[in-house]
Amino acid sequence: MVLGILGHPVAHSLSPAMQEAALAARGLTGSYRLLDTPPEALARRLEEVRRGYRGVNVTVPLKEAVLPLLDGVHPEARAIGAVNTVVNRGGRLIGHNTDAPGFLRSLEEAGVRGRRALVLGAGGAARAVAYALKGAGWEVWVHNRTRSRAEALARAFGLEVVPLEAARQADLVVNATSVGLDDPAATPLPAALFPPRGFAVDLVYRPLLTRFLAEAAAAGLGTVDGLGMLLWQGALAFELWTGERAPVGAMRAALRRALGAGA
Ligand code: NAP
């Protein structure tokens, strides 16, 4: 069971730790390799995958570029416009997106509920999250630093572009920007704008406890950190590659160890 991840750079990926723990827990012999792949080397790399890999993950900056190079793309990945998981089915490379359903699983697991969601950001992560929430029946609002990108996202999925202050009326606020990444002092939302109740989700997982989540918790909201989506997109990818149920406990423990958070 040879697996891997294509991206550029990929050196800091947590997926090898998570997926190798999953293989070990299921008693499967195999490995998960880091395959640093600059965009111009993607087509060649996919031929290598076709010959010697059961499947791969795809990450920044290749999630969109990989689509036209595959033999098939699952309708959900096509609708999102991004592939994060490729399965090798007897030499045919099929693209899937497990980010969107993985995000929903992390919400379910945490008991998140409500009607109106505000997504902060308009990049690749925001796209998967907005698509997932819309499909799950939420009314989805979007806010982004660069308004034209928020408008493009809103047009694609039938969402509403709102000012940051709309957060006060949301049941769920999702940080899908990179604000807070490696910077514990940064936050995408002033603390005064958190709603009086509801939930906050941060996709940033370095650090796990961001200022955004700390301030949301202090405001009385339920919180979900970035480990949830990372875990569940990986669990769903593992199931596509192996046909076995993902050992979620072992995968979560491996991620927490890799993040220095303890199991
Ligand atoms: P991306 O495509 O580069 O998008 C970055 C987004 O952040 C854009 O909307 C950008 O706004 C916004 N942004 C960046 N700096 C900002 C600032 N100083 N102030 C306000 N907005 C700012 O990145 P991505 O792939 O969507 O990833 C976003 C974050 O999600 C990253 O931290 C990534 O690690 C995390 N992520 C986590 C998971 C997970 O499994 N937990 C999965 C995917 C991504 P502009 O449009 O104005 O530039």
mmCIF file of C-alpha atoms and ligand atoms in Angstrom:
data_model
loop_
_atom_site.group_PDB
_atom_site.id
_atom_site.type_symbol
_atom_site.label_atom_id
_atom_site.label_comp_id
_atom_site.label_asym_id
_atom_site.label_seq_id
_atom_site.Cartn_x
_atom_site.Cartn_y
_atom_site.Cartn_z
ATOM 1 C CA MET A 1 0.000 0.000 0.000
ATOM 2 C CA VAL A 2 2.213 2.796 -1.292
ATOM 3 C CA LEU A 3 0.668 6.213 -0.689
ATOM 4 C CA GLY A 4 1.942 9.777 -0.712
ATOM 5 C CA ILE A 5 1.257 13.468 -0.967
ATOM 6 C CA LEU A 6 1.932 15.780 -3.914
ATOM 7 C CA GLY A 7 2.485 19.462 -3.148
ATOM 8 C CA HIS A 8 5.069 22.181 -3.169
ATOM 9 C CA PRO A 9 6.407 22.461 -0.528
ATOM 10 C CA VAL A 10 5.335 19.330 1.399
ATOM 11 C CA ALA A 11 8.128 18.949 3.941
ATOM 12 C CA HIS A 12 5.934 20.102 6.862
ATOM 13 C CA SER A 13 2.926 17.930 6.046
ATOM 14 C CA LEU A 14 1.357 16.045 8.971
ATOM 15 C CA SER A 15 -0.206 13.472 6.643
ATOM 16 C CA PRO A 16 2.676 10.939 6.734
ATOM 17 C CA ALA A 17 2.409 10.670 10.539
ATOM 18 C CA MET A 18 -1.384 10.341 10.394
ATOM 19 C CA GLN A 19 -1.575 7.895 7.466
ATOM 20 C CA GLU A 20 1.302 5.661 8.572
ATOM 21 C CA ALA A 21 -0.342 5.386 11.996
ATOM 22 C CA ALA A 22 -3.536 4.363 10.189
ATOM 23 C CA LEU A 23 -1.770 1.701 8.102
ATOM 24 C CA ALA A 24 -0.094 0.297 11.219
ATOM 25 C CA ALA A 25 -3.343 0.248 13.195
ATOM 26 C CA ARG A 26 -5.036 -1.735 10.410
ATOM 27 C CA GLY A 27 -2.050 -4.112 10.033
ATOM 28 C CA LEU A 28 -1.405 -2.987 6.446
ATOM 29 C CA THR A 29 2.148 -2.993 5.103
ATOM 30 C CA GLY A 30 2.970 0.199 3.299
ATOM 31 C CA SER A 31 4.298 3.710 3.398
ATOM 32 C CA TYR A 32 3.188 7.288 2.826
ATOM 33 C CA ARG A 33 5.765 9.385 1.010
ATOM 34 C CA LEU A 34 6.383 13.097 0.690
ATOM 35 C CA LEU A 35 6.480 13.849 -3.040
ATOM 36 C CA ASP A 36 7.575 17.442 -3.500
ATOM 37 C CA THR A 37 6.145 18.362 -6.891
ATOM 38 C CA PRO A 38 6.516 21.793 -8.465
ATOM 39 C CA PRO A 39 3.574 22.545 -10.822
ATOM 40 C CA GLU A 40 5.664 21.972 -13.958
ATOM 41 C CA ALA A 41 6.502 18.421 -12.753
ATOM 42 C CA LEU A 42 2.903 17.406 -11.994
ATOM 43 C CA ALA A 43 2.113 15.492 -15.209
ATOM 44 C CA ARG A 44 5.291 13.435 -14.930
ATOM 45 C CA ARG A 45 4.655 12.760 -11.246
ATOM 46 C CA LEU A 46 1.167 11.455 -11.988
ATOM 47 C CA GLU A 47 2.656 8.829 -14.324
ATOM 48 C CA GLU A 48 4.832 7.665 -11.429
ATOM 49 C CA VAL A 49 1.706 7.500 -9.246
ATOM 50 C CA ARG A 50 -0.142 5.514 -11.919
ATOM 51 C CA ARG A 51 2.664 2.917 -11.996
ATOM 52 C CA GLY A 52 3.514 2.535 -8.334
ATOM 53 C CA TYR A 53 0.975 4.077 -5.919
ATOM 54 C CA ARG A 54 -2.413 3.016 -4.539
ATOM 55 C CA GLY A 55 -3.271 6.684 -4.144
ATOM 56 C CA VAL A 56 -2.068 10.128 -3.153
ATOM 57 C CA ASN A 57 -3.217 13.304 -1.507
ATOM 58 C CA VAL A 58 -2.835 16.561 -3.380
ATOM 59 C CA THR A 59 -2.175 19.842 -1.628
ATOM 60 C CA VAL A 60 -1.203 23.476 -2.277
ATOM 61 C CA PRO A 61 -0.621 24.610 -5.038
ATOM 62 C CA LEU A 62 -1.823 21.622 -7.107
ATOM 63 C CA LYS A 63 -5.434 20.988 -6.023
ATOM 64 C CA GLU A 64 -6.942 22.758 -9.040
ATOM 65 C CA ALA A 65 -4.183 22.097 -11.564
ATOM 66 C CA VAL A 66 -4.510 18.328 -11.149
ATOM 67 C CA LEU A 67 -8.126 18.128 -12.415
ATOM 68 C CA PRO A 68 -7.523 18.100 -16.196
ATOM 69 C CA LEU A 69 -4.702 15.553 -15.817
ATOM 70 C CA LEU A 70 -6.844 12.818 -14.224
ATOM 71 C CA ASP A 71 -8.797 9.989 -15.888
ATOM 72 C CA GLY A 72 -11.913 10.737 -13.878
ATOM 73 C CA VAL A 73 -13.139 13.264 -11.303
ATOM 74 C CA HIS A 74 -15.888 12.630 -8.754
ATOM 75 C CA PRO A 75 -18.841 15.034 -9.304
ATOM 76 C CA GLU A 76 -18.389 16.644 -5.879
ATOM 77 C CA ALA A 77 -14.699 17.403 -6.550
ATOM 78 C CA ARG A 78 -15.679 18.763 -9.963
ATOM 79 C CA ALA A 79 -18.291 21.061 -8.394
ATOM 80 C CA ILE A 80 -15.777 22.353 -5.824
ATOM 81 C CA GLY A 81 -13.116 22.696 -8.519
ATOM 82 C CA ALA A 82 -10.437 21.040 -6.392
ATOM 83 C CA VAL A 83 -9.079 17.518 -5.818
ATOM 84 C CA ASN A 84 -7.257 16.594 -2.599
ATOM 85 C CA THR A 85 -7.307 12.795 -2.974
ATOM 86 C CA VAL A 86 -6.462 10.610 -5.979
ATOM 87 C CA VAL A 87 -7.271 6.902 -6.084
ATOM 88 C CA ASN A 88 -5.469 4.567 -8.508
ATOM 89 C CA ARG A 89 -8.087 2.126 -9.789
ATOM 90 C CA GLY A 90 -6.141 -0.358 -11.882
ATOM 91 C CA GLY A 91 -4.141 2.343 -13.636
ATOM 92 C CA ARG A 92 -6.971 4.890 -13.853
ATOM 93 C CA LEU A 93 -6.449 7.933 -11.645
ATOM 94 C CA ILE A 94 -9.694 9.168 -10.111
ATOM 95 C CA GLY A 95 -9.914 12.500 -8.239
ATOM 96 C CA HIS A 96 -11.964 13.091 -5.098
ATOM 97 C CA ASN A 97 -12.429 15.911 -2.609
ATOM 98 C CA THR A 98 -12.496 14.785 1.023
ATOM 99 C CA ASP A 99 -11.951 18.303 2.428
ATOM 100 C CA ALA A 100 -15.638 19.221 2.148
ATOM 101 C CA PRO A 101 -17.147 16.063 3.701
ATOM 102 C CA GLY A 102 -14.226 15.967 6.166
ATOM 103 C CA PHE A 103 -15.146 19.443 7.361
ATOM 104 C CA LEU A 104 -18.781 18.368 7.860
ATOM 105 C CA ARG A 105 -17.708 15.297 9.833
ATOM 106 C CA SER A 106 -15.674 17.530 12.164
ATOM 107 C CA LEU A 107 -18.806 19.660 12.782
ATOM 108 C CA GLU A 108 -20.983 16.603 13.403
ATOM 109 C CA GLU A 109 -18.458 15.166 15.818
ATOM 110 C CA ALA A 110 -18.502 18.425 17.810
ATOM 111 C CA GLY A 111 -22.318 18.699 17.789
ATOM 112 C CA VAL A 112 -22.338 21.952 15.808
ATOM 113 C CA ARG A 113 -25.811 23.042 14.725
ATOM 114 C CA GLY A 114 -27.549 26.172 13.523
ATOM 115 C CA ARG A 115 -28.866 27.916 10.427
ATOM 116 C CA ARG A 116 -26.575 30.784 9.417
ATOM 117 C CA ALA A 117 -22.840 30.388 8.860
ATOM 118 C CA LEU A 118 -20.273 33.078 8.162
ATOM 119 C CA VAL A 119 -17.167 31.905 6.299
ATOM 120 C CA LEU A 120 -14.148 34.193 6.617
ATOM 121 C CA GLY A 121 -11.865 33.874 3.577
ATOM 122 C CA ALA A 122 -12.250 33.095 -0.107
ATOM 123 C CA GLY A 123 -9.278 30.833 -0.890
ATOM 124 C CA GLY A 124 -9.209 27.091 -1.478
ATOM 125 C CA ALA A 125 -10.227 26.131 2.068
ATOM 126 C CA ALA A 126 -13.099 28.628 2.122
ATOM 127 C CA ARG A 127 -14.348 27.179 -1.155
ATOM 128 C CA ALA A 128 -14.530 23.615 0.196
ATOM 129 C CA VAL A 129 -16.124 24.785 3.460
ATOM 130 C CA ALA A 130 -18.710 27.018 1.757
ATOM 131 C CA TYR A 131 -19.654 24.220 -0.638
ATOM 132 C CA ALA A 132 -20.001 21.752 2.244
ATOM 133 C CA LEU A 133 -22.112 24.060 4.404
ATOM 134 C CA LYS A 134 -24.390 25.031 1.528
ATOM 135 C CA GLY A 135 -24.918 21.354 0.670
ATOM 136 C CA ALA A 136 -25.746 20.626 4.318
ATOM 137 C CA GLY A 137 -28.542 23.210 4.239
ATOM 138 C CA TRP A 138 -26.877 26.192 5.945
ATOM 139 C CA GLU A 139 -27.478 29.762 4.813
ATOM 140 C CA VAL A 140 -23.888 30.732 3.991
ATOM 141 C CA TRP A 141 -22.425 34.230 4.222
ATOM 142 C CA VAL A 142 -18.905 35.064 3.128
ATOM 143 C CA HIS A 143 -16.492 37.847 4.018
ATOM 144 C CA ASN A 144 -13.000 38.307 2.645
ATOM 145 C CA ARG A 145 -10.269 40.942 2.796
ATOM 146 C CA THR A 146 -10.322 41.142 -1.000
ATOM 147 C CA ARG A 147 -14.001 41.686 -1.760
ATOM 148 C CA SER A 148 -13.805 40.653 -5.423
ATOM 149 C CA ARG A 149 -12.702 37.142 -4.383
ATOM 150 C CA ALA A 150 -15.629 36.894 -1.938
ATOM 151 C CA GLU A 151 -17.954 37.933 -4.766
ATOM 152 C CA ALA A 152 -16.546 35.271 -7.079
ATOM 153 C CA LEU A 153 -17.048 32.601 -4.408
ATOM 154 C CA ALA A 154 -20.571 33.852 -3.688
ATOM 155 C CA ARG A 155 -21.465 33.681 -7.390
ATOM 156 C CA ALA A 156 -20.106 30.145 -7.722
ATOM 157 C CA PHE A 157 -22.202 28.690 -4.893
ATOM 158 C CA GLY A 158 -25.111 31.112 -4.409
ATOM 159 C CA LEU A 159 -23.868 32.742 -1.194
ATOM 160 C CA GLU A 160 -24.172 36.251 0.214
ATOM 161 C CA VAL A 161 -21.232 38.633 0.673
ATOM 162 C CA VAL A 162 -21.539 40.398 4.032
ATOM 163 C CA PRO A 163 -19.596 42.915 6.151
ATOM 164 C CA LEU A 164 -17.579 41.532 9.074
ATOM 165 C CA GLU A 165 -20.218 42.865 11.497
ATOM 166 C CA ALA A 166 -22.666 40.211 10.219
ATOM 167 C CA ALA A 167 -20.762 37.804 12.486
ATOM 168 C CA ARG A 168 -22.979 39.039 15.353
ATOM 169 C CA GLN A 169 -25.977 37.389 13.648
ATOM 170 C CA ALA A 170 -24.321 34.090 12.710
ATOM 171 C CA ASP A 171 -24.774 30.737 14.469
ATOM 172 C CA LEU A 172 -21.389 29.577 13.192
ATOM 173 C CA VAL A 173 -18.244 31.538 12.277
ATOM 174 C CA VAL A 174 -15.504 29.694 10.360
ATOM 175 C CA ASN A 175 -11.991 31.078 10.013
ATOM 176 C CA ALA A 176 -10.950 29.812 6.576
ATOM 177 C CA THR A 177 -8.287 32.511 6.173
ATOM 178 C CA SER A 178 -4.644 31.938 6.998
ATOM 179 C CA VAL A 179 -4.781 34.642 9.689
ATOM 180 C CA GLY A 180 -3.422 33.179 12.937
ATOM 181 C CA LEU A 181 -1.194 30.654 11.188
ATOM 182 C CA ASP A 182 2.107 30.636 13.089
ATOM 183 C CA ASP A 183 1.034 33.945 14.696
ATOM 184 C CA PRO A 184 -0.745 33.629 18.069
ATOM 185 C CA ALA A 185 -1.384 37.402 18.162
ATOM 186 C CA ALA A 186 -3.339 37.593 14.902
ATOM 187 C CA THR A 187 -7.089 37.068 14.499
ATOM 188 C CA PRO A 188 -9.489 37.555 11.587
ATOM 189 C CA LEU A 189 -12.376 38.811 13.779
ATOM 190 C CA PRO A 190 -12.397 41.460 16.533
ATOM 191 C CA ALA A 191 -13.581 39.759 19.749
ATOM 192 C CA ALA A 192 -16.505 42.190 20.094
ATOM 193 C CA LEU A 193 -18.053 40.802 16.887
ATOM 194 C CA PHE A 194 -18.572 37.234 18.107
ATOM 195 C CA PRO A 195 -22.277 36.363 18.361
ATOM 196 C CA PRO A 196 -23.756 35.892 21.843
ATOM 197 C CA ARG A 197 -24.069 32.122 21.273
ATOM 198 C CA GLY A 198 -23.181 29.496 18.692
ATOM 199 C CA PHE A 199 -19.960 28.011 17.406
ATOM 200 C CA ALA A 200 -16.560 29.030 16.039
ATOM 201 C CA VAL A 201 -14.349 26.806 13.880
ATOM 202 C CA ASP A 202 -10.754 27.598 13.019
ATOM 203 C CA LEU A 203 -9.134 25.731 10.120
ATOM 204 C CA VAL A 204 -5.705 26.912 11.244
ATOM 205 C CA TYR A 205 -4.015 24.119 13.235
ATOM 206 C CA ARG A 206 -0.613 25.686 13.961
ATOM 207 C CA PRO A 207 -1.120 26.568 16.798
ATOM 208 C CA LEU A 208 -4.139 24.448 17.737
ATOM 209 C CA LEU A 209 -5.399 27.075 20.162
ATOM 210 C CA THR A 210 -5.517 30.261 18.112
ATOM 211 C CA ARG A 211 -6.448 33.709 19.378
ATOM 212 C CA PHE A 212 -9.678 33.390 17.339
ATOM 213 C CA LEU A 213 -10.690 30.225 19.240
ATOM 214 C CA ALA A 214 -9.559 31.532 22.629
ATOM 215 C CA GLU A 215 -11.666 34.674 22.183
ATOM 216 C CA ALA A 216 -14.624 32.662 20.880
ATOM 217 C CA ALA A 217 -14.491 30.415 23.956
ATOM 218 C CA ALA A 218 -14.255 33.465 26.234
ATOM 219 C CA ALA A 219 -17.380 34.854 24.491
ATOM 220 C CA GLY A 220 -19.209 31.621 25.393
ATOM 221 C CA LEU A 221 -19.149 29.899 21.997
ATOM 222 C CA GLY A 222 -18.485 26.227 21.342
ATOM 223 C CA THR A 223 -15.193 25.780 19.487
ATOM 224 C CA VAL A 224 -13.695 23.339 16.982
ATOM 225 C CA ASP A 225 -9.985 23.498 16.143
ATOM 226 C CA GLY A 226 -8.257 22.810 12.819
ATOM 227 C CA LEU A 227 -7.338 19.260 13.749
ATOM 228 C CA GLY A 228 -10.919 18.138 13.097
ATOM 229 C CA MET A 229 -10.984 18.812 9.349
ATOM 230 C CA LEU A 230 -7.414 17.605 8.905
ATOM 231 C CA LEU A 231 -8.261 14.330 10.629
ATOM 232 C CA TRP A 232 -11.515 13.639 8.817
ATOM 233 C CA GLN A 233 -10.291 14.508 5.320
ATOM 234 C CA GLY A 234 -7.467 12.033 5.987
ATOM 235 C CA ALA A 235 -9.822 9.387 7.370
ATOM 236 C CA LEU A 236 -12.071 9.598 4.296
ATOM 237 C CA ALA A 237 -9.028 9.420 1.979
ATOM 238 C CA PHE A 238 -7.769 6.308 3.843
ATOM 239 C CA GLU A 239 -11.157 4.652 3.326
ATOM 240 C CA LEU A 240 -11.108 5.417 -0.416
ATOM 241 C CA TRP A 241 -7.615 3.921 -0.819
ATOM 242 C CA THR A 242 -7.978 0.850 1.375
ATOM 243 C CA GLY A 243 -11.704 0.064 1.464
ATOM 244 C CA GLU A 244 -11.298 -0.316 5.239
ATOM 245 C CA ARG A 245 -12.751 1.766 8.034
ATOM 246 C CA ALA A 246 -10.303 4.450 9.127
ATOM 247 C CA PRO A 247 -8.801 3.945 12.611
ATOM 248 C CA VAL A 248 -9.725 7.467 13.657
ATOM 249 C CA GLY A 249 -8.419 7.190 17.226
ATOM 250 C CA ALA A 250 -4.915 6.197 16.083
ATOM 251 C CA MET A 251 -4.936 8.917 13.436
ATOM 252 C CA ARG A 252 -6.000 11.609 15.884
ATOM 253 C CA ALA A 253 -3.340 10.556 18.398
ATOM 254 C CA ALA A 254 -0.649 10.661 15.686
ATOM 255 C CA LEU A 255 -1.715 14.162 14.652
ATOM 256 C CA ARG A 256 -1.704 15.410 18.217
ATOM 257 C CA ARG A 257 1.771 13.966 18.749
ATOM 258 C CA ALA A 258 3.012 15.567 15.517
ATOM 259 C CA LEU A 259 1.586 18.906 16.653
ATOM 260 C CA GLY A 260 3.209 18.521 20.039
ATOM 261 C CA ALA A 261 -0.191 18.553 21.719
ATOM 262 C CA GLY A 262 0.041 15.129 23.374
ATOM 263 C CA ALA A 263 -2.335 12.273 22.592
HETATM 264 P P1 NAP B 1 -5.372 30.533 0.454
HETATM 265 O O1 NAP B 1 -6.066 29.945 -0.744
HETATM 266 O O2 NAP B 1 -4.020 31.129 0.315
HETATM 267 O O3 NAP B 1 -6.362 31.671 1.044
HETATM 268 C C1 NAP B 1 -5.950 32.492 2.096
HETATM 269 C C2 NAP B 1 -7.139 33.323 2.586
HETATM 270 O O4 NAP B 1 -6.717 34.051 3.731
HETATM 271 C C3 NAP B 1 -7.629 34.345 1.573
HETATM 272 O O5 NAP B 1 -9.026 34.486 1.706
HETATM 273 C C4 NAP B 1 -6.897 35.617 2.035
HETATM 274 O O6 NAP B 1 -7.559 36.823 1.691
HETATM 275 C C5 NAP B 1 -6.945 35.452 3.527
HETATM 276 N N1 NAP B 1 -5.899 36.226 4.200
HETATM 277 C C6 NAP B 1 -4.567 35.984 4.173
HETATM 278 N N2 NAP B 1 -3.913 36.910 4.913
HETATM 279 C C7 NAP B 1 -4.870 37.749 5.411
HETATM 280 C C8 NAP B 1 -4.834 38.891 6.253
HETATM 281 N N3 NAP B 1 -3.677 39.368 6.748
HETATM 282 N N4 NAP B 1 -5.997 39.484 6.578
HETATM 283 C C9 NAP B 1 -7.177 39.010 6.109
HETATM 284 N N5 NAP B 1 -7.272 37.926 5.300
HETATM 285 C C10 NAP B 1 -6.130 37.315 4.953
HETATM 286 O O7 NAP B 1 -5.254 29.470 1.617
HETATM 287 P P2 NAP B 1 -6.174 28.172 1.900
HETATM 288 O O8 NAP B 1 -5.600 27.004 1.216
HETATM 289 O O9 NAP B 1 -7.599 28.555 1.623
HETATM 290 O O10 NAP B 1 -5.943 27.962 3.462
HETATM 291 C C11 NAP B 1 -6.428 28.869 4.432
HETATM 292 C C12 NAP B 1 -6.081 28.372 5.825
HETATM 293 O O11 NAP B 1 -6.776 27.170 6.109
HETATM 294 C C13 NAP B 1 -4.589 28.040 6.027
HETATM 295 O O12 NAP B 1 -4.206 28.470 7.314
HETATM 296 C C14 NAP B 1 -4.538 26.532 5.957
HETATM 297 O O13 NAP B 1 -3.488 26.002 6.747
HETATM 298 C C15 NAP B 1 -5.884 26.170 6.571
HETATM 299 N N6 NAP B 1 -6.378 24.870 6.108
HETATM 300 C C16 NAP B 1 -6.643 23.931 7.043
HETATM 301 C C17 NAP B 1 -7.169 22.717 6.674
HETATM 302 C C18 NAP B 1 -7.464 21.701 7.709
HETATM 303 O O14 NAP B 1 -7.629 20.526 7.366
HETATM 304 N N7 NAP B 1 -7.570 22.064 8.977
HETATM 305 C C19 NAP B 1 -7.412 22.440 5.320
HETATM 306 C C20 NAP B 1 -7.138 23.434 4.373
HETATM 307 C C21 NAP B 1 -6.617 24.650 4.780
HETATM 308 P P3 NAP B 1 -7.283 37.557 0.287
HETATM 309 O O15 NAP B 1 -8.169 36.884 -0.707
HETATM 310 O O16 NAP B 1 -7.652 38.960 0.563
HETATM 311 O O17 NAP B 1 -5.813 37.378 -0.014
#
